[in-house]
Short mmCIF file of C-alpha atoms and ligand atoms in Angstrom, two decimals:
data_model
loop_
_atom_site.label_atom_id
_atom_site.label_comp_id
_atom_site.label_asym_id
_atom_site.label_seq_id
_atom_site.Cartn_x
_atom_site.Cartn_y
_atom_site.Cartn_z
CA UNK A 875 -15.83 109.47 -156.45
CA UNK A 876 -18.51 109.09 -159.51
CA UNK A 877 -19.53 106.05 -161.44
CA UNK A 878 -22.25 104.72 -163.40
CA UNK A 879 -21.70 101.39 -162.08
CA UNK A 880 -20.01 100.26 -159.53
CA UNK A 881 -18.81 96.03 -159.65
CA UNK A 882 -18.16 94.08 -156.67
CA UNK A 883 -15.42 91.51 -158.04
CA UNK A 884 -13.16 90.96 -161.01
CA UNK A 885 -13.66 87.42 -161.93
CA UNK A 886 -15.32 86.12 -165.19
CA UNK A 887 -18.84 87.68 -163.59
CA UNK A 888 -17.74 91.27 -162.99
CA UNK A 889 -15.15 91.23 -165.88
CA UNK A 890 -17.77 90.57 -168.57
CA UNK A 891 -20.25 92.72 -166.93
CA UNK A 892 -17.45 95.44 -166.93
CA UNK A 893 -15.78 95.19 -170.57
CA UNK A 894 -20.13 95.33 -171.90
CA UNK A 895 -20.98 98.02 -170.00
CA UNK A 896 -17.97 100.28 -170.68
CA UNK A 897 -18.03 99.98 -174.62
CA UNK A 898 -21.59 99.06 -175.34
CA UNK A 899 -23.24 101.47 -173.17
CA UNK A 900 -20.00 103.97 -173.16
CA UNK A 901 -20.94 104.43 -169.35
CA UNK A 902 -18.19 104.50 -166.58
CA UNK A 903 -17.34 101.16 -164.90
CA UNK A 904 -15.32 101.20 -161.44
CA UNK A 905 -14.63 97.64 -160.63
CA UNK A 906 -13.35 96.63 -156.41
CA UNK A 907 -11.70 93.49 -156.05
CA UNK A 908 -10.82 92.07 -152.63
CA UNK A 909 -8.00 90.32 -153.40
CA UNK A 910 -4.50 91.75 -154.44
CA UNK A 911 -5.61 90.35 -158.36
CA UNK A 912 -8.15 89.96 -161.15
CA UNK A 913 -9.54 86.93 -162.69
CA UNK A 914 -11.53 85.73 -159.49
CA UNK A 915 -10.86 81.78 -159.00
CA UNK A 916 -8.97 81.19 -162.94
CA UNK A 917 -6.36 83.70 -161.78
CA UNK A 918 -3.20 82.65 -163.78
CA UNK A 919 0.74 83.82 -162.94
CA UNK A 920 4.29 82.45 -163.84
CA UNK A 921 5.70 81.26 -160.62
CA UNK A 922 9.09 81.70 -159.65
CA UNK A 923 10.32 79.17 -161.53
CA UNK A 924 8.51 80.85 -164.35
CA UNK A 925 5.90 78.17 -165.08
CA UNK A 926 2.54 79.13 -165.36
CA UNK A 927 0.23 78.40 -162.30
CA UNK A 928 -3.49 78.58 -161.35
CA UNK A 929 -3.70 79.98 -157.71
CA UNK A 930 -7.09 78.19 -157.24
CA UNK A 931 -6.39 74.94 -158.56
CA UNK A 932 -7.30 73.79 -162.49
CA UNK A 933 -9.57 75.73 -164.53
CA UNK A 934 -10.61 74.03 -167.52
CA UNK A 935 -12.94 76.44 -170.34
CA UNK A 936 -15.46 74.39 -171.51
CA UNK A 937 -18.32 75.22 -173.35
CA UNK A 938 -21.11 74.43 -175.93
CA UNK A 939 -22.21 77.72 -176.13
CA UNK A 940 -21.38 79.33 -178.97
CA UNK A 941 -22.14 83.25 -177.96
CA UNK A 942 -19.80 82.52 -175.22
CA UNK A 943 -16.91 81.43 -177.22
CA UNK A 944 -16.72 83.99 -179.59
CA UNK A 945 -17.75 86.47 -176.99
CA UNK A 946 -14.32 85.49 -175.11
CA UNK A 947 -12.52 84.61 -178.35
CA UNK A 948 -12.52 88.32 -179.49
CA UNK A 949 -9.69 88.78 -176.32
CA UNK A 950 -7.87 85.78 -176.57
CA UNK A 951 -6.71 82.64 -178.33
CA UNK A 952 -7.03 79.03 -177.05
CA UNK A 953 -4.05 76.63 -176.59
CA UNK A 954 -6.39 73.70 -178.22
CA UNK A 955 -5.76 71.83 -174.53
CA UNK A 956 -7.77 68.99 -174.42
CA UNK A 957 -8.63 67.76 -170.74
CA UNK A 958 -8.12 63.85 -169.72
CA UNK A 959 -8.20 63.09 -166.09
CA UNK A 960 -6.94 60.11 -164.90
CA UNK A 961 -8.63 58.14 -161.31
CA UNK A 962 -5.68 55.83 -159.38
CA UNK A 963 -7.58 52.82 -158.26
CA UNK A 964 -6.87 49.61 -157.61
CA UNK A 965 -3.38 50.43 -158.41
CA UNK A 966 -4.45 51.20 -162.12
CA UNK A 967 -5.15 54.44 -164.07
CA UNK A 968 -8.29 55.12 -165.62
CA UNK A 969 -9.83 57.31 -167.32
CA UNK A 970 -12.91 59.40 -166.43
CA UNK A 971 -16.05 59.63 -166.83
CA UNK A 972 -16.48 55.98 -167.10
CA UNK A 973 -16.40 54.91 -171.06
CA UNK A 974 -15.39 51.36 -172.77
CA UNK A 975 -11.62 52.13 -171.99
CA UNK A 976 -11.75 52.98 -168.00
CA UNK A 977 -13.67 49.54 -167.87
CA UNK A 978 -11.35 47.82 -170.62
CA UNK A 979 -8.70 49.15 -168.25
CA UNK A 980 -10.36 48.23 -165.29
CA UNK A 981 -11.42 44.73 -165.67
CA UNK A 982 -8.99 43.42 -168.66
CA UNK A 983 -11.34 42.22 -170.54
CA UNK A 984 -12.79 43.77 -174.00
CA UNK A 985 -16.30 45.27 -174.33
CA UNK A 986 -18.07 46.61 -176.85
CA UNK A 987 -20.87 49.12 -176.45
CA UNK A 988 -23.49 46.43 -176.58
CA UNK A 989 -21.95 44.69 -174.23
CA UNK A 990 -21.13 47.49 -171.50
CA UNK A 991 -25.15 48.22 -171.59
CA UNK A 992 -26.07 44.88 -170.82
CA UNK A 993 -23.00 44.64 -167.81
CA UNK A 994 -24.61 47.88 -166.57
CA UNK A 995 -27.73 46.64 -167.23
CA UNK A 996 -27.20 43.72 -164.72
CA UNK A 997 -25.24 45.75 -162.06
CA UNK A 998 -27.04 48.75 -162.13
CA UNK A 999 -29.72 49.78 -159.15
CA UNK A 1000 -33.19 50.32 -160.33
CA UNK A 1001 -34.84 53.00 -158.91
CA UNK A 1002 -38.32 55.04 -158.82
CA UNK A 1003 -36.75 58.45 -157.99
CA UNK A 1004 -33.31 59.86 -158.06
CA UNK A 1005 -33.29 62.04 -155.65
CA UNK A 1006 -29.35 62.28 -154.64
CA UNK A 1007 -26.27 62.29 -156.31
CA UNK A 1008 -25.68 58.58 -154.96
CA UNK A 1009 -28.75 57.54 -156.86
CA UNK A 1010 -27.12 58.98 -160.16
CA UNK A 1011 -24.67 57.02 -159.64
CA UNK A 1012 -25.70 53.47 -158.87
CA UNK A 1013 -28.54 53.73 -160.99
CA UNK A 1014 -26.58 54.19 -164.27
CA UNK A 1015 -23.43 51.43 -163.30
CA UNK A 1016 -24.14 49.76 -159.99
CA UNK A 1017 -22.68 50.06 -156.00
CA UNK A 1018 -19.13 48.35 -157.35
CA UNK A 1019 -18.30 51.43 -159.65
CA UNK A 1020 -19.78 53.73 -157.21
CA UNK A 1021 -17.66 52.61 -153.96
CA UNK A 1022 -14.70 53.02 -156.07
CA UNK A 1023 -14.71 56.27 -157.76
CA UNK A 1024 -17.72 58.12 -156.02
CA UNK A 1025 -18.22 57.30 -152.27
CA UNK A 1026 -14.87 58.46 -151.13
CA UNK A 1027 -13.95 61.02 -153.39
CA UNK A 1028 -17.04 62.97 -152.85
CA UNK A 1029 -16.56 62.36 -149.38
CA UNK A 1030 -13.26 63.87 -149.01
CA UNK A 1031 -14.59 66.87 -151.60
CA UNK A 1032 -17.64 67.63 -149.57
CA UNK A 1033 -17.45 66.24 -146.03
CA UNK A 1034 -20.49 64.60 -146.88
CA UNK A 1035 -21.58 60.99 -148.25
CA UNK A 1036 -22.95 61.80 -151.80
CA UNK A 1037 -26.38 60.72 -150.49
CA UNK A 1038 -26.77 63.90 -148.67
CA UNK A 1039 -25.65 65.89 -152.20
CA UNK A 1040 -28.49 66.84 -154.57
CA UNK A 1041 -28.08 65.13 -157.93
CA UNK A 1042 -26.24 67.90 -159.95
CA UNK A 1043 -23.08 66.63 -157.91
CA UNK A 1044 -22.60 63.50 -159.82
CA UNK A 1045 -24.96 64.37 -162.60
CA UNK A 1046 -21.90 66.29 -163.75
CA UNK A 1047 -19.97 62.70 -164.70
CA UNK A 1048 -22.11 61.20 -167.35
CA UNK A 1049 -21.24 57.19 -168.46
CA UNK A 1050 -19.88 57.04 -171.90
CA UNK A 1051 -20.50 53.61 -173.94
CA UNK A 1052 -17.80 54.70 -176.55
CA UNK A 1053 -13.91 55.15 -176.07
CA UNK A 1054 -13.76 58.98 -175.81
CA UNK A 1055 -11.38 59.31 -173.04
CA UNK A 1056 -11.78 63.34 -172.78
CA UNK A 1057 -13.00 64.55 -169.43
CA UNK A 1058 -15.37 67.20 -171.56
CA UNK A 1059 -17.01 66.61 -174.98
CA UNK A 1060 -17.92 70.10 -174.96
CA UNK A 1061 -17.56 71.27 -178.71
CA UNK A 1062 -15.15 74.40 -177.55
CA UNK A 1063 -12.38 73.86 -175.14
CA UNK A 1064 -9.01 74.92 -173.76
CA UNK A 1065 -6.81 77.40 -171.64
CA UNK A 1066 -6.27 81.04 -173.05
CA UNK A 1067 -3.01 81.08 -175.16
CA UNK A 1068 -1.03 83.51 -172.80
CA UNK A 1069 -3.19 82.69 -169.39
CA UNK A 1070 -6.41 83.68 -167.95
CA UNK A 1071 -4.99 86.72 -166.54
CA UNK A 1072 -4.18 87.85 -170.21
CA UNK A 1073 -7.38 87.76 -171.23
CA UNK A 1074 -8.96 89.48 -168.46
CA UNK A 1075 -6.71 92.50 -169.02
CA UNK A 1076 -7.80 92.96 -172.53
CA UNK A 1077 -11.44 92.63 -171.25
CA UNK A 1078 -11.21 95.28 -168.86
CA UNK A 1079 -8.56 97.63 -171.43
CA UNK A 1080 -11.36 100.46 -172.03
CA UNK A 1081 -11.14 104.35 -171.44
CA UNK A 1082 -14.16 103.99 -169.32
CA UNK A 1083 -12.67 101.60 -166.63
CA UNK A 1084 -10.59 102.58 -164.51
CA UNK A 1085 -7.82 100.43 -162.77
CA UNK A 1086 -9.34 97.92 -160.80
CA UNK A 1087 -9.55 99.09 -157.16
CA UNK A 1088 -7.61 95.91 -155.78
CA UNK A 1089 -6.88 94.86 -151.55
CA UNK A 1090 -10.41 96.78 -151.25
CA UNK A 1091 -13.34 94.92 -149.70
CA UNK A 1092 -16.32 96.78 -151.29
CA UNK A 1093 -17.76 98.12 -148.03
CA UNK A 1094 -14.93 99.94 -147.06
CA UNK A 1095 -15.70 102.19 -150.15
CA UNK A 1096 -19.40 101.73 -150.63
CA UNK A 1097 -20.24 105.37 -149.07
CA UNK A 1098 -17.41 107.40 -150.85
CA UNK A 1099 -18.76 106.22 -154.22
CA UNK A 1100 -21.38 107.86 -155.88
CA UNK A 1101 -23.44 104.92 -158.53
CA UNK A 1102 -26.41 104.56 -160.76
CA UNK A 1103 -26.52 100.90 -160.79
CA UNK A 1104 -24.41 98.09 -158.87
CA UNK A 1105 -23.13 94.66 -160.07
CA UNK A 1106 -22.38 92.10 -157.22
CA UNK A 1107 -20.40 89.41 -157.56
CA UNK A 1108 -19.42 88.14 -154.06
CA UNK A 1109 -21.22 86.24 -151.48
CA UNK A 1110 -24.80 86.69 -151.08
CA UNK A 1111 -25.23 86.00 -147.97
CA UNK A 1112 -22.26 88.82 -146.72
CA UNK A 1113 -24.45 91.20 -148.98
CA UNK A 1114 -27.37 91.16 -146.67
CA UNK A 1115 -25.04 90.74 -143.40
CA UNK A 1116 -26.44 87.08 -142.69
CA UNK A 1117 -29.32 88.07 -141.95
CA UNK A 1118 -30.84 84.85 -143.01
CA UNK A 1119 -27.78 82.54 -141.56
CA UNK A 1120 -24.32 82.33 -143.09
CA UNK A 1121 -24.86 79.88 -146.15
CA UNK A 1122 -22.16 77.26 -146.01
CA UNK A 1123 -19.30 76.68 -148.52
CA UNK A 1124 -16.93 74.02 -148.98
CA UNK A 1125 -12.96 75.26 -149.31
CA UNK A 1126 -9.80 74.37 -150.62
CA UNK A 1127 -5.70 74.13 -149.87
CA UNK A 1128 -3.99 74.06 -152.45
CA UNK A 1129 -0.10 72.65 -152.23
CA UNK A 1130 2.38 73.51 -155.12
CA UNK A 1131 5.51 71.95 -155.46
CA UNK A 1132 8.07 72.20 -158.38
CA UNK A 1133 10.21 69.32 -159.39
CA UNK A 1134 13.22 68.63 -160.94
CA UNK A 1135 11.62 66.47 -163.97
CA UNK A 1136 9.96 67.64 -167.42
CA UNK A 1137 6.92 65.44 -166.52
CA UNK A 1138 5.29 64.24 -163.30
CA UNK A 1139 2.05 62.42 -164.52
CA UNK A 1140 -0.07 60.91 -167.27
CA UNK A 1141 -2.45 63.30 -167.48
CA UNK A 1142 -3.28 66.81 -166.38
CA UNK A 1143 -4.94 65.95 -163.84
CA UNK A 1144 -5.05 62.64 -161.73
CA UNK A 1145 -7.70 61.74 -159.08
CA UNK A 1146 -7.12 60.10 -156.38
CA UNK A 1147 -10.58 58.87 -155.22
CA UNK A 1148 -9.91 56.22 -152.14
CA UNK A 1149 -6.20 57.22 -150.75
CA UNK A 1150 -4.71 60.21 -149.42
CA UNK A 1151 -6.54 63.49 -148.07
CA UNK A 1152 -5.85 65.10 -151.37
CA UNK A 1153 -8.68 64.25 -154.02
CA UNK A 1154 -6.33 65.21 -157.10
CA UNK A 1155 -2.81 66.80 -158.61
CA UNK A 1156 -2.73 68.76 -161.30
CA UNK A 1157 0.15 69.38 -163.42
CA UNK A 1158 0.12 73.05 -164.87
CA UNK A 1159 2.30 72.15 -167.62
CA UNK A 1160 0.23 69.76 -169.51
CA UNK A 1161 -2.77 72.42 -168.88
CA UNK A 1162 -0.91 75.21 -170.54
CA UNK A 1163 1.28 73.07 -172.88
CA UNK A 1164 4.53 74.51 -171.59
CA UNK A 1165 8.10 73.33 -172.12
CA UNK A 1166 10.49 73.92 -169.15
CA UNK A 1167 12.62 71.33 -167.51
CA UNK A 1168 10.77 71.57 -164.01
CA UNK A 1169 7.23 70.77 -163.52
CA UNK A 1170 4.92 72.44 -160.92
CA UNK A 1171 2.01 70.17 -159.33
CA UNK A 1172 -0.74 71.18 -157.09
CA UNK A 1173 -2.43 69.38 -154.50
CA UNK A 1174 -5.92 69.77 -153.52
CA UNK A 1175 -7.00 69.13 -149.94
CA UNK A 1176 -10.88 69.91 -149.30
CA UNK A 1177 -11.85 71.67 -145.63
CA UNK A 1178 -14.81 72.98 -144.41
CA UNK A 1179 -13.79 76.44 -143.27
CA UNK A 1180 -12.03 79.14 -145.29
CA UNK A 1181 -12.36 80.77 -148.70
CA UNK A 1182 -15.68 80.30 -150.26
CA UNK A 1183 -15.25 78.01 -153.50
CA UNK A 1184 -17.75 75.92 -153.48
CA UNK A 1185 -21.33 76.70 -152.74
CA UNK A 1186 -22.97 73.16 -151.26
CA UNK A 1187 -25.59 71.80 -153.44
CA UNK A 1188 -27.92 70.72 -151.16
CA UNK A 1189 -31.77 71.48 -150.39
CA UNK A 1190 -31.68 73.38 -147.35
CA UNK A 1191 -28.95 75.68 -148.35
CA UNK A 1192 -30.80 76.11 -151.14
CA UNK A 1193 -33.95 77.27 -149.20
CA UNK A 1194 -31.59 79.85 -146.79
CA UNK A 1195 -30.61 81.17 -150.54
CA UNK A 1196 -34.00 81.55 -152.01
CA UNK A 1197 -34.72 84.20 -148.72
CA UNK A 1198 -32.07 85.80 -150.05
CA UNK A 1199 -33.18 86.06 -153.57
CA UNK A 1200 -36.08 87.37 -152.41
CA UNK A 1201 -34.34 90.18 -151.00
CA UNK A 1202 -32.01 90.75 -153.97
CA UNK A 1203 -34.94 90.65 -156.49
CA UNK A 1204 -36.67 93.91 -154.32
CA UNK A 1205 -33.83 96.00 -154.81
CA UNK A 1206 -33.93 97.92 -158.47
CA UNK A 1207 -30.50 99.00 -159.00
CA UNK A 1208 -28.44 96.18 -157.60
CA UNK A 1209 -27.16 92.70 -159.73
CA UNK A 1210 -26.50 89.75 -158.27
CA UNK A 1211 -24.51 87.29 -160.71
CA UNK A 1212 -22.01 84.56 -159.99
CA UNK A 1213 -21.09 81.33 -158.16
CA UNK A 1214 -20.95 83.11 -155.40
CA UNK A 1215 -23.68 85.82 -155.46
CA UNK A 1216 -26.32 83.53 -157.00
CA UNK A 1217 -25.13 80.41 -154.80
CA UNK A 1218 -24.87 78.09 -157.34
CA UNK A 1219 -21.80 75.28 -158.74
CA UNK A 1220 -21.57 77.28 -161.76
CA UNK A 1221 -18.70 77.23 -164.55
CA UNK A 1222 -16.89 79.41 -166.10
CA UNK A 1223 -19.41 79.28 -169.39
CA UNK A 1224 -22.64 79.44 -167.52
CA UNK A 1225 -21.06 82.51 -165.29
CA UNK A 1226 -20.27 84.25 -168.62
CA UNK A 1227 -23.72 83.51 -170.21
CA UNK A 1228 -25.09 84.78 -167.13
CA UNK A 1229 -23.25 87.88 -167.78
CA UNK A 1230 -23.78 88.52 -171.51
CA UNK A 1231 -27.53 87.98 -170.31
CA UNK A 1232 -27.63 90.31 -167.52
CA UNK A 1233 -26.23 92.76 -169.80
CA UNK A 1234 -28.86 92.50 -172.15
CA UNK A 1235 -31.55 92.57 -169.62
CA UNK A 1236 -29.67 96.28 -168.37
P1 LIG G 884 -15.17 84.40 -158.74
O1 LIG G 884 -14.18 83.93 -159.72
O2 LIG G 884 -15.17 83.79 -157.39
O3 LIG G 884 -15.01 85.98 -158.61
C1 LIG G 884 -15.65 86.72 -157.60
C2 LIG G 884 -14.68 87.81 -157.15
O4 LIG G 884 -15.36 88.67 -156.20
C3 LIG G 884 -13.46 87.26 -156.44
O5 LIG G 884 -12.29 87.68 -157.08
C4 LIG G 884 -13.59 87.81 -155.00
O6 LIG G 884 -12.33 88.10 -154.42
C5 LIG G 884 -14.41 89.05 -155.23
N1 LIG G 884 -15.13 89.47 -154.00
C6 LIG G 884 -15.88 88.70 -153.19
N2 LIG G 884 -16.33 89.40 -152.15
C7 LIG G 884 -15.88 90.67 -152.31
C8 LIG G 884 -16.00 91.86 -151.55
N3 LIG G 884 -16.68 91.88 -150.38
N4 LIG G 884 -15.41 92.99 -151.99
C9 LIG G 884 -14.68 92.98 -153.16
N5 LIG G 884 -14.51 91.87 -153.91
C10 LIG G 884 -15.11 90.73 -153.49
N6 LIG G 884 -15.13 76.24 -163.98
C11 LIG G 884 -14.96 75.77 -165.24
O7 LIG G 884 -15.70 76.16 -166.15
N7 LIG G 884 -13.96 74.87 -165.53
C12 LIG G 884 -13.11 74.40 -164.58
O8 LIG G 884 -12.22 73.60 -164.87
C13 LIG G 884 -13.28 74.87 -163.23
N8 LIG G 884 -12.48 74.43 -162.25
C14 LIG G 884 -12.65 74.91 -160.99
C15 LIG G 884 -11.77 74.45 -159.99
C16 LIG G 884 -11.89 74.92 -158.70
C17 LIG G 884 -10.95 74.42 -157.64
C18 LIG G 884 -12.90 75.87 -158.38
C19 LIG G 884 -13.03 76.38 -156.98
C20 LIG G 884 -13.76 76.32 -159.36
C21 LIG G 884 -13.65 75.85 -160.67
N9 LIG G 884 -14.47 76.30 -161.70
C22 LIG G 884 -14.31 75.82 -162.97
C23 LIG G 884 -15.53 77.32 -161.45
C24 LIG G 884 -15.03 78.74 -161.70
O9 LIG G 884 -14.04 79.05 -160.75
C25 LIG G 884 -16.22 79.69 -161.58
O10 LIG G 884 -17.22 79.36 -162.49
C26 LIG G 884 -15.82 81.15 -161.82
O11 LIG G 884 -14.69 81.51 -161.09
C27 LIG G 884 -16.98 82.02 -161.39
O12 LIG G 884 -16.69 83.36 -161.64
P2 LIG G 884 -17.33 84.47 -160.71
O13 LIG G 884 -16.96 85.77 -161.28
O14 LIG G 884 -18.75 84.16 -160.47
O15 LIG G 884 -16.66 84.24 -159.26
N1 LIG G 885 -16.39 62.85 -158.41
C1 LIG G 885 -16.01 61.69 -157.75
N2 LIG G 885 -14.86 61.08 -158.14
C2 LIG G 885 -14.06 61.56 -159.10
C3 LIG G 885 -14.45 62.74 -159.77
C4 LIG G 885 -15.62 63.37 -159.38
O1 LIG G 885 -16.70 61.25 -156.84
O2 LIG G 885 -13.01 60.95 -159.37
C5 LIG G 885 -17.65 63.52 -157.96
C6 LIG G 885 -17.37 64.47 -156.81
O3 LIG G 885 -18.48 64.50 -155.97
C7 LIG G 885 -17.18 65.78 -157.53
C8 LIG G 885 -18.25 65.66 -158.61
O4 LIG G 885 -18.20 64.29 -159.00
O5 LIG G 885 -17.39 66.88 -156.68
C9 LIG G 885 -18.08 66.56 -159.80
O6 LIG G 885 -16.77 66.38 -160.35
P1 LIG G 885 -16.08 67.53 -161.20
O7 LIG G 885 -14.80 67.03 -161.71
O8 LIG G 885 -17.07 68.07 -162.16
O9 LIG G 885 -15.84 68.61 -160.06
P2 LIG G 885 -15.08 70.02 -160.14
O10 LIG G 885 -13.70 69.75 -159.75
O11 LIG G 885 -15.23 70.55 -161.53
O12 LIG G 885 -15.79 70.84 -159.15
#
């Protein structure tokens, strides 16, 4: 078999990668996927009870990048969903991030901005350094708000306290001193009208892609292919055959259930930071903005071991990775990019500015 490139993995990564190459280069694109699907981790499909479901658990687009939008605009339109999350504590809801309502909510009392700088002003933990993602925390609103929607959560999300987490954990949450209760402010937002899957087909719809070569690790076809150039978008570390050490992930379960009511929860997605071993449901409905008189939720339990979703922000992973860059970066004709490949908590914007960037370095 011939190719000009060959891509390892159909998520947002190999997808944009693909749907460049093949009509702005007019060169041949043969994309393997391990898994029986496209669309990497936002892979979309109407269950049986024909409601639309995310197999890997909610996948928000959010972005302020404007390239991006349009970029993924020109093979879809957006459903205008606006993300809210809710936290359950102290037998309340509330919103996050923190903003004048979650603490309205929280403490029934009123504040106004003024007055939520000077309460975190007094609470908060001064410090010389922040150097983990606990020390984002407490030094913005203090340990109170910390042991209630941080310590635990994080611990059931990571297996770690968020001490041991490098700062882009929690740096992700920012405080808000006004009542915008949306989990993003991000200026472009929302779920592809017909799915994520949708889109991805019309990406990779081009006379110079074939169908994607699904059920096919990449290695059992590496030596029947003939390429110019390849485009890797799986683990790095499974690449180079761990030579360096296996770099850790952290995994998912995810539970679905359908019920017999039109709506299970406030919000799209509720978190559930000091009870149960789930950290969070999410209801696909509100996501997509479907009608249907059942409702399918999802349940998220965190474990160490299993599929890699989650590369582990934290130094000495990072340090196994950077041996591995160094290997990547002596090899000419092959592209690391993704969450996986470049190790990194990436979303789905940064992995397709990655990719519109990659291109343009090609
Ligand atoms: P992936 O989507 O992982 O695609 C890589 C593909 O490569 C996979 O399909 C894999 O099967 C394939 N592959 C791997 N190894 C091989 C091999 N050996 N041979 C062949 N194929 C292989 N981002 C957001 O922006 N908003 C969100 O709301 C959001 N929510 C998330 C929720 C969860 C639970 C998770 C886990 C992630 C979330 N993300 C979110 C992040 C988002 O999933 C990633 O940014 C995005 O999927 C990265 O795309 P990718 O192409 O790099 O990787
Ligand atoms: N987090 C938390 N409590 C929450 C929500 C988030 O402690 O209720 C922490 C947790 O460590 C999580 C991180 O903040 O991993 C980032 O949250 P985000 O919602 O961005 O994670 P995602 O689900 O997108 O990976």
């Amino acid at each position: 078999m011939k190719t000009d490139f060959l891509i390892i993995g159909a998520g947002f990564a190999g997808c944009t990668l693909a749907e460049r190459i093949a009509s702005q280069l007019d060169k041949k694109v043969l994309i393997v996927e391990k898994r029986d699907h496209i669309g990497g981790n936002a892979y979309d499909y109407y269950n049986d009870d024909g409601i639309m479901v995310q197999k890997y658990g909610p996948h928000i687009f959010h972005s302020n990048l404007k390239e991006v939008w349009d970029y993924l605009s020109r093979f879809t339109e957006w459903n205008g969903y606006v993300h809210r999350v809710l936290a359950r504590v102290k037998g309340k809801e509330v919103y996050l991030p923190i903003n004048l309502d979650t603490m309205e909510r929280l403490y029934d009392r009123k504040f106004n901005p003024e007055e939520l700088r000077e309460y975190f002003e007094r609470k908060r933990v001064r410090l010389d350094q922040i150097e983990n993602s606990r020390d984002v925390v407490v030094s913005q609103v203090g340990e109170e708000l910390y042991e209630l929607f941080f310590r635990n959560y994080t611990k059931k999300q990571w297996g770690v306290y968020p001490e041991e987490l490098d700062p882009e954990v929690t740096k992700r949450l920012p405080v808000r001193f006004d009542h915008d209760t949306r989990y993003f402010t991000d200026k472009y937002q929302g779920i592809p009208k017909h799915g994520f899957v949708k889109m991805f087909e019309k990406m990779l719809q081009h006379k110079n892609i074939p169908p994607v070569m699904l059920n096919t690790d990449y290695r059992e076809i590496i030596d029947s292919v003939s390429f110019d150039k390849l485009i890797y978008t799986g683990p790095i570390d499974y690449y180079f055959d761990y030579i360096h050490g296996k770099l850790p992930y952290r995994s998912l379960d995810f539970k679905l259930e359908t019920l017999e009511m039109d709506k299970y929860q406030n919000a799209g997605v509720v978190n559930f930071p000091n009870d149960y071993d789930y950290t969070r449901i999410t209801e696909f409905k509100q996501l997509y903005l479907q009608k249907h008189p059942r409702t399918t939720i999802c349940y998220e339990y965190p474990k160490a071991e299993g599929e890699p979703y989650y590369p582990i922000p934290k130094k000495e992973y990072q340090e196994i990775y950077q041996k591995y860059k160094r290997e990547a970066d002596r090899l000419k004709s092959v592209f690391f990019l993704g969450r996986l490949a470049q190790y990194r908590y990436l979303n789905m914007d940064q992995v397709v500015d990655g990719a519109l960037n990659l291109f343009k370095s090609i």
